[in-house]
Amino acid sequence: MLNIVIKSQGLKKIYRLPAGDLAALNGVDVEIKQGEFVAIMGPSGSGKTTLLDLLGCLDEITSGSLEIMGKEVSEARENKLVLIRRKNIGFIFQEFFLIPTLTALENVELPLLFDKLPENRSRAIELLERVGLAARINHLPKKLSGGEQQRVAIARALMTSPKILLADEPTGNLDSKNSKLIFNLLRELNKEENLTMVVVTHNMELGNLADRIIFLQDGKIIPKEESSLYH
Amino acid sequence: MSKYLNLAYKNLQRRKIRSFLTIGGVGVAVAVLVSLLGFNAGYRIALEKDVSGMGYQVLVTAKGCPYELATVALAGTGSLRYLTDDTVVKIKQDKEVSELTPMLMNPLIKEDGNGFYTFWGIDKDSYTKLRPMVKIASDKHKERILDPVTGQEVDKEIDGPMGRWFNAHEVKPDEIYLKNGRVVKGLIVGEGEYEKVSGQELDPVSGEYIETKKTFKSIKIMLPSRIYNKVEVESATGVLTLKDGSKIKGEITKVDENMFKIVNKDGQGVEQINTYYSDNVLKVEDELSLKDGGEVTGVILSEAQDIYNIGDVELAYPNTEEVTSDLIETDSQGNLKVMNNKPDEKSVIEVVIGWEAAQTGFLQVGQKMTLKVKEMAKEKVKQNLTDPVSGQEKEIEKEIEKSVFNAYTFKVVGILERGGSKDDGSYFIQLEDAQRIFRKYKMLTGIGIKLNDLAKLPMFTDRVYNRKELGETQVVSLAEVKGTILNLVQTAKILVMSVAFIAIIVALIGVMNTILMSVFERTKEIGIMKAIGASRKDIFKLIWLETIIICALGGIAGTFIAVFGGTYIEKLIRGVMSRAGYVPAGQIVHFTPQIIIGCFFGAIILGVLSGIWPALRAASMRPIEAIRGGE
C-alpha cells in the first residue's frame, strides 16, 4: 500500500531580515509516499535545506499546508512540532552531531531519554550491530572515524522507530568510499524497513541512486531539465 | 532522572577546571555564610553565658565610653579607668544595695607580648558571696607540700578540694611622718629630687627681691590627693583628734616629741593657746572649709600662693606626690621618719588561679609561680645638649617611658572549678595586695552590685549620678552591657553579612556565567538534542540540573570547609575581635544542624536561581538556528 506520508501545498518559508524579506521557499508542493527514497537537489541557496527542515518539523512554516502522516502541522508551534518530530522523524546531519561525552551506545539511547520511553539497551545494540558497529559500542565519538560516527548517528535516528528518515548531506563530510557505504546503508534500510527516506545531497551520483529526485531552484520545484545542475 | 543526572554530570566533567573553579567559588561563599551564621548563633550563646555567669547585676565603674565599659565589665581589658576605694563605702549606704564587692582588674602583658595575665584584686568574702559559682575545685590532684620529716617539698596525691582561698590579711599603707605632726599615708613608689622655693633674697643689682630655690630629696608617694584653688576655700585649719574622740581645731604645731600646741580663738575672738600631750593625741589633720559649705579633711602636702594641695582625702583619685625632706621628721641620727610597709622578700602573695590558668601554666596547689611580664616604666635619663646660643654643652634631664621586664612571684594556694568563662584564665589575689603590687593604691576598676530589687535600678542609677561627691562614675547593668555588645557586634555583623551577601551574588553571577558559556559552546548539541526529540522542558531540565549540581557540590564543599575549619575560623574571629576588645569565653562559632542544612539548601536554591536564566536561554533556542547557527 502506497500511503502518502508527507504532503505539502504552497509551502512557503520567508525569513524576515533587516534588508527585507527573503523567501527561502516560495510555494512548494510535494507528495512523498511511504517507503519512497527521495533525493532533494539543487544549487546552494535553492532552499533544499529549508525544505528538509520544514518537512522535519524543525522550523515553523510561514504559509501553505503540510501534512505529516496525515496530520496537518502548518499551524503548529515549536512545542507541538517536537512531539510530531519525536514520534515520526529521524534526522541525520552532515556533521553527525554526536554528543562528545557519551559513548556510541549512550548516543544511540539518548532519544529515548527525551521520549520518556523505557530504556531499551538491546535495541540500541541491535541497531549498532545493524549499522556494522558491534565492536565499537563503548567508544566515545572522538575515537570513531567519520563514517563510523555517521553510522552511530543513523542508529540514533532509528532508535525511536520513525517512519521517516531525513538526511541533510549525510555524506558531505565523508570520502567517496565511505559515502558509498553510507548511501548503500540508507538504501538498505529503506528497502528492508520500508523506511521513507528524504536526502538532501549535492552528489549527483548518489542522487541517482534515489527513487526520485526533486530539483529546487530559488525556493521552487523545477523540472529536471531546467535545473542548473544539468548545465 | 538518573539518565539526566548522568548526562549533566558528564557535561560538567567535560570542562573539569572550569567546573571545579565554579564549585570552589560557590564553596567559599557557602563557607563564609556557614561560618557567619555559626558565629551569629555561637556568639549570642557565649555572651549570655558570660553575662549570666557574672553573678552581680550592676557594675559601677569610672566614667568612660559605653563600649569600653562593656569591655571592662565582661573581660576587664580595654583602657582602664579607676574608681577610688571610698566609693564603695558611699555606695554601700544606698538603701537599694543588697551586696557589693570591689574589684581591681589588672592585666599584665606577657613577656612575649602575646596576651595577658588577667589579675583580679578582690575582697574574697563579698566576692564569693556575690559570685558563688566561683569556687575552689575538688578533684583528685597533686599538691606540693612541705614534708614535716625531711623538710623537703614533695608532691602528694590528694582527693578533695584543690587548695583554698587566700588568707585575708592586713596590708598596711606606707607612712611618712611630717614635722608638723601630720602623717601621710599612701604607697611609697620611689625617691627623687625636688626643687622648691626656700626664701627670698635682695638682688643687689636690680634692688628687687628674688626667690631662692633649693633642691631637696623627696619621697614619692601615691595617695588620693586633690588641688583646691584658694578662691574656693573659706578657711584652712588644723584638726587635732584626741584619743577620746574629741576634736580641737586651730593652728597646730608640734612643740616636741611629747607636746602639741594649738592656737585658736574663743567665742569672743580672744586668742587661746592650749597644749596636748602626744600620748593623748590620736591624729593630726588639716581641714579645708569650702565656700560651698563642704569640708575636706586630709593632710596639706603643699601650699602655694593660690592653691592647696591636699592629700589623704576621700574620693580623690590617687596621684603620686613628692614630699620633700625638709617637711619630714628626722630621728636623732638624722634619718627621715618613713614607714615603708612593703612586704618583705620572703612573704609571697597567695594567688587562687582559674582552671585554665592552672592547666596552661602546669601549676598545682602549693607551687610557686613566677610570671614574667612587660611593663611600662618612667625613667629619668641624662642627656648632653649643646646650647645653640652659648655653644656650651649642657646636661639636661629627661623623663622617658620605656618597657621593662618584671617578674612577679606568687604562691598558688587554690585552683578554681572550671566555669567556662573568663574566670578560667584569671588569677585572683587579695584586693589590697593587688593595689600595692600593681601600684594602684586605693584604686578600683569596678564595684559589682546586687540590688534588693533590680526593677529599682533606674532610681539607684539616678541617686548615684546625683551624688556629686562620687565623681565621675557610671552605673552599668549587665543587661545593658549585653545590649551594648550585641549592638556593637550587630553593626559589625551587618557589615560582614553584606560581604557574605556580595560573595553570594558574585557566586551566583559566576555560576550563571559558567553555565551560560557552556550553553553557548554547546549550541549545536542542544539543537541536535531538540532535533532528536528533546522538548524545551527537557533542555531546561538538563541545564538547570547542571547548575544545581554545581551549587550542591559547592554547598557540600563549603559546609565541609566551614565545619572542619571551624576551629581555625573560631581562632581567626577571636584574634580579630580580641584586638577590638571583649570576646566571650565560650565557643563563639557554633554550628547547629539547622545552619548546615539551611546553608546546603541555600546553595541549592542558589543553583535553582542562577540556573533559570541559562536554562531558559538554552531551552528557547530554536533547533534550526542552533543546528545551522554556526554554518
mmCIF file of C-alpha atoms in Angstrom, chain B residues 272-455:
data_model
loop_
_atom_site.group_PDB
_atom_site.id
_atom_site.type_symbol
_atom_site.label_atom_id
_atom_site.label_comp_id
_atom_site.label_asym_id
_atom_site.label_seq_id
_atom_site.Cartn_x
_atom_site.Cartn_y
_atom_site.Cartn_z
ATOM 1 C CA GLN B 272 43.811 80.986 123.207
ATOM 2 C CA ILE B 273 46.787 78.675 123.417
ATOM 3 C CA ASN B 274 46.428 75.069 124.547
ATOM 4 C CA THR B 275 48.891 72.216 124.694
ATOM 5 C CA TYR B 276 48.303 68.457 124.494
ATOM 6 C CA TYR B 277 50.500 65.522 125.282
ATOM 7 C CA SER B 278 51.192 63.340 122.307
ATOM 8 C CA ASP B 279 50.079 60.335 124.309
ATOM 9 C CA ASN B 280 46.516 61.664 124.240
ATOM 10 C CA VAL B 281 46.543 62.588 120.575
ATOM 11 C CA LEU B 282 45.114 60.142 118.015
ATOM 12 C CA LYS B 283 45.858 62.070 114.885
ATOM 13 C CA VAL B 284 46.534 65.467 113.477
ATOM 14 C CA GLU B 285 45.000 66.560 110.204
ATOM 15 C CA ASP B 286 44.186 69.595 108.130
ATOM 16 C CA GLU B 287 40.725 70.733 107.213
ATOM 17 C CA LEU B 288 39.583 72.997 104.405
ATOM 18 C CA SER B 289 36.190 74.690 104.804
ATOM 19 C CA LEU B 290 34.893 75.208 101.303
ATOM 20 C CA LYS B 291 32.799 78.157 100.256
ATOM 21 C CA ASP B 292 30.038 75.851 99.064
ATOM 22 C CA GLY B 293 29.735 74.537 102.610
ATOM 23 C CA GLY B 294 31.689 71.305 102.223
ATOM 24 C CA GLU B 295 34.627 70.239 104.308
ATOM 25 C CA VAL B 296 37.707 68.353 103.226
ATOM 26 C CA THR B 297 39.867 66.584 105.751
ATOM 27 C CA GLY B 298 43.337 65.384 104.941
ATOM 28 C CA VAL B 299 46.936 66.500 105.025
ATOM 29 C CA ILE B 300 48.059 69.621 103.226
ATOM 30 C CA LEU B 301 51.038 68.448 101.217
ATOM 31 C CA SER B 302 51.962 71.824 99.893
ATOM 32 C CA GLU B 303 50.580 75.290 99.782
ATOM 33 C CA ALA B 304 51.352 77.860 97.134
ATOM 34 C CA GLN B 305 50.097 81.385 96.601
ATOM 35 C CA ASP B 306 46.782 80.331 95.116
ATOM 36 C CA ILE B 307 46.335 76.623 95.801
ATOM 37 C CA TYR B 308 46.295 73.980 98.448
ATOM 38 C CA ASN B 309 47.457 70.505 97.519
ATOM 39 C CA ILE B 310 45.790 68.218 99.993
ATOM 40 C CA GLY B 311 46.383 64.503 100.310
ATOM 41 C CA ASP B 312 44.794 61.572 102.137
ATOM 42 C CA VAL B 313 41.378 62.878 101.254
ATOM 43 C CA GLU B 314 38.233 60.945 100.407
ATOM 44 C CA LEU B 315 37.001 60.326 96.888
ATOM 45 C CA ALA B 316 40.066 61.657 95.247
ATOM 46 C CA TYR B 317 41.970 59.935 92.529
ATOM 47 C CA PRO B 318 45.359 58.647 93.705
ATOM 48 C CA ASN B 319 48.292 60.676 92.441
ATOM 49 C CA THR B 320 51.978 60.433 93.009
ATOM 50 C CA GLU B 321 53.085 63.349 95.147
ATOM 51 C CA GLU B 322 56.583 64.290 96.171
ATOM 52 C CA VAL B 323 57.105 65.043 99.840
ATOM 53 C CA THR B 324 60.323 66.943 100.330
ATOM 54 C CA SER B 325 62.740 66.047 103.074
ATOM 55 C CA ASP B 326 62.543 69.474 104.725
ATOM 56 C CA LEU B 327 58.984 68.647 105.789
ATOM 57 C CA ILE B 328 59.735 65.189 107.096
ATOM 58 C CA GLU B 329 60.593 64.489 110.655
ATOM 59 C CA THR B 330 64.005 63.032 111.344
ATOM 60 C CA ASP B 331 65.251 60.845 114.143
ATOM 61 C CA SER B 332 68.276 61.539 116.274
ATOM 62 C CA GLN B 333 70.558 60.088 113.584
ATOM 63 C CA GLY B 334 69.102 62.419 111.010
ATOM 64 C CA ASN B 335 67.187 59.673 109.163
ATOM 65 C CA LEU B 336 63.828 60.595 107.662
ATOM 66 C CA LYS B 337 60.946 59.112 109.595
ATOM 67 C CA VAL B 338 59.294 56.964 106.969
ATOM 68 C CA MET B 339 57.470 53.650 107.420
ATOM 69 C CA ASN B 340 57.709 51.537 104.332
ATOM 70 C CA ASN B 341 55.409 48.574 104.858
ATOM 71 C CA LYS B 342 56.432 46.858 101.679
ATOM 72 C CA PRO B 343 56.016 43.108 102.184
ATOM 73 C CA ASP B 344 59.378 41.558 102.812
ATOM 74 C CA GLU B 345 61.021 39.442 100.161
ATOM 75 C CA LYS B 346 60.142 36.153 101.832
ATOM 76 C CA SER B 347 56.405 36.629 102.112
ATOM 77 C CA VAL B 348 54.934 35.530 98.825
ATOM 78 C CA ILE B 349 51.492 36.695 97.843
ATOM 79 C CA GLU B 350 48.876 33.978 97.723
ATOM 80 C CA VAL B 351 47.028 33.521 94.487
ATOM 81 C CA VAL B 352 43.985 31.472 93.517
ATOM 82 C CA ILE B 353 44.005 30.612 89.847
ATOM 83 C CA GLY B 354 41.426 29.625 87.287
ATOM 84 C CA TRP B 355 41.292 26.126 85.869
ATOM 85 C CA GLU B 356 42.759 27.024 82.521
ATOM 86 C CA ALA B 357 45.489 29.124 84.067
ATOM 87 C CA ALA B 358 46.476 26.044 86.059
ATOM 88 C CA GLN B 359 46.392 23.813 83.005
ATOM 89 C CA THR B 360 48.353 26.096 80.713
ATOM 90 C CA GLY B 361 50.870 27.001 83.407
ATOM 91 C CA PHE B 362 51.249 23.393 84.645
ATOM 92 C CA LEU B 363 50.559 24.700 88.091
ATOM 93 C CA GLN B 364 49.448 22.817 91.146
ATOM 94 C CA VAL B 365 48.466 23.806 94.616
ATOM 95 C CA GLY B 366 51.436 24.698 96.763
ATOM 96 C CA GLN B 367 53.645 25.621 93.845
ATOM 97 C CA LYS B 368 55.322 28.934 93.415
ATOM 98 C CA MET B 369 54.597 30.717 90.198
ATOM 99 C CA THR B 370 56.695 33.397 88.621
ATOM 100 C CA LEU B 371 55.181 35.472 85.866
ATOM 101 C CA LYS B 372 57.433 37.435 83.611
ATOM 102 C CA VAL B 373 55.658 40.493 82.315
ATOM 103 C CA LYS B 374 56.294 43.546 80.250
ATOM 104 C CA GLU B 375 55.515 46.869 81.875
ATOM 105 C CA MET B 376 55.977 50.458 81.008
ATOM 106 C CA ALA B 377 58.159 52.424 83.363
ATOM 107 C CA LYS B 378 59.257 56.003 83.500
ATOM 108 C CA GLU B 379 62.937 56.574 83.673
ATOM 109 C CA LYS B 380 64.959 59.707 84.034
ATOM 110 C CA VAL B 381 67.858 59.900 81.610
ATOM 111 C CA LYS B 382 70.574 62.483 81.391
ATOM 112 C CA GLN B 383 71.361 63.893 78.017
ATOM 113 C CA ASN B 384 74.075 66.220 76.863
ATOM 114 C CA LEU B 385 72.760 69.050 74.766
ATOM 115 C CA THR B 386 74.698 71.850 73.118
ATOM 116 C CA ASP B 387 73.124 75.187 73.785
ATOM 117 C CA PRO B 388 72.624 76.813 70.386
ATOM 118 C CA VAL B 389 73.218 80.341 71.727
ATOM 119 C CA SER B 390 76.165 79.966 74.029
ATOM 120 C CA GLY B 391 77.605 76.924 72.309
ATOM 121 C CA GLN B 392 78.163 75.392 75.695
ATOM 122 C CA GLU B 393 77.351 71.844 76.493
ATOM 123 C CA LYS B 394 74.594 71.446 78.996
ATOM 124 C CA GLU B 395 73.336 68.419 80.782
ATOM 125 C CA ILE B 396 69.578 68.055 80.822
ATOM 126 C CA GLU B 397 67.385 65.504 82.450
ATOM 127 C CA LYS B 398 64.553 63.926 80.537
ATOM 128 C CA GLU B 399 61.880 61.523 81.585
ATOM 129 C CA ILE B 400 61.228 58.789 79.092
ATOM 130 C CA GLU B 401 58.847 55.881 79.095
ATOM 131 C CA LYS B 402 60.269 52.515 78.287
ATOM 132 C CA SER B 403 59.217 48.948 78.609
ATOM 133 C CA VAL B 404 60.830 46.900 81.308
ATOM 134 C CA PHE B 405 60.532 43.254 82.139
ATOM 135 C CA ASN B 406 59.413 42.464 85.617
ATOM 136 C CA ALA B 407 58.787 39.225 87.382
ATOM 137 C CA TYR B 408 56.039 38.630 89.895
ATOM 138 C CA THR B 409 56.142 35.663 92.189
ATOM 139 C CA PHE B 410 53.072 34.196 93.817
ATOM 140 C CA LYS B 411 52.185 31.053 95.617
ATOM 141 C CA VAL B 412 49.305 29.062 94.233
ATOM 142 C CA VAL B 413 47.015 28.240 97.164
ATOM 143 C CA GLY B 414 43.891 27.211 95.269
ATOM 144 C CA ILE B 415 42.575 26.241 91.871
ATOM 145 C CA LEU B 416 39.060 27.160 90.810
ATOM 146 C CA GLU B 417 36.426 24.912 89.399
ATOM 147 C CA ARG B 418 36.094 25.143 85.660
ATOM 148 C CA GLY B 419 33.258 27.535 84.771
ATOM 149 C CA GLY B 420 33.565 28.018 81.031
ATOM 150 C CA SER B 421 34.024 31.743 81.422
ATOM 151 C CA LYS B 422 36.808 34.292 81.545
ATOM 152 C CA ASP B 423 37.418 33.330 85.146
ATOM 153 C CA ASP B 424 39.044 30.104 83.983
ATOM 154 C CA GLY B 425 42.045 32.003 82.753
ATOM 155 C CA SER B 426 42.215 34.538 85.574
ATOM 156 C CA TYR B 427 44.345 34.986 88.687
ATOM 157 C CA PHE B 428 42.778 36.148 91.951
ATOM 158 C CA ILE B 429 44.606 37.867 94.765
ATOM 159 C CA GLN B 430 43.544 39.974 97.696
ATOM 160 C CA LEU B 431 42.438 43.435 96.650
ATOM 161 C CA GLU B 432 44.905 45.290 98.865
ATOM 162 C CA ASP B 433 47.773 43.126 97.608
ATOM 163 C CA ALA B 434 46.769 43.922 94.061
ATOM 164 C CA GLN B 435 46.569 47.623 94.827
ATOM 165 C CA ARG B 436 50.009 47.514 96.316
ATOM 166 C CA ILE B 437 51.916 45.352 93.847
ATOM 167 C CA PHE B 438 50.281 46.845 90.773
ATOM 168 C CA ARG B 439 50.690 50.334 92.211
ATOM 169 C CA LYS B 440 47.028 51.129 92.083
ATOM 170 C CA TYR B 441 46.766 52.491 95.606
ATOM 171 C CA LYS B 442 43.122 52.793 96.652
ATOM 172 C CA MET B 443 42.036 52.255 93.065
ATOM 173 C CA LEU B 444 39.285 50.001 91.745
ATOM 174 C CA THR B 445 38.186 49.148 88.239
ATOM 175 C CA GLY B 446 34.671 48.406 89.311
ATOM 176 C CA ILE B 447 32.199 47.588 92.017
ATOM 177 C CA GLY B 448 29.862 44.672 91.408
ATOM 178 C CA ILE B 449 26.473 45.232 92.961
ATOM 179 C CA LYS B 450 23.408 43.170 93.660
ATOM 180 C CA LEU B 451 20.322 45.273 94.241
ATOM 181 C CA ASN B 452 17.435 44.357 96.505
ATOM 182 C CA ASP B 453 15.119 44.938 93.623
ATOM 183 C CA LEU B 454 16.506 45.105 90.124
ATOM 184 C CA ALA B 455 13.389 46.958 88.990
#
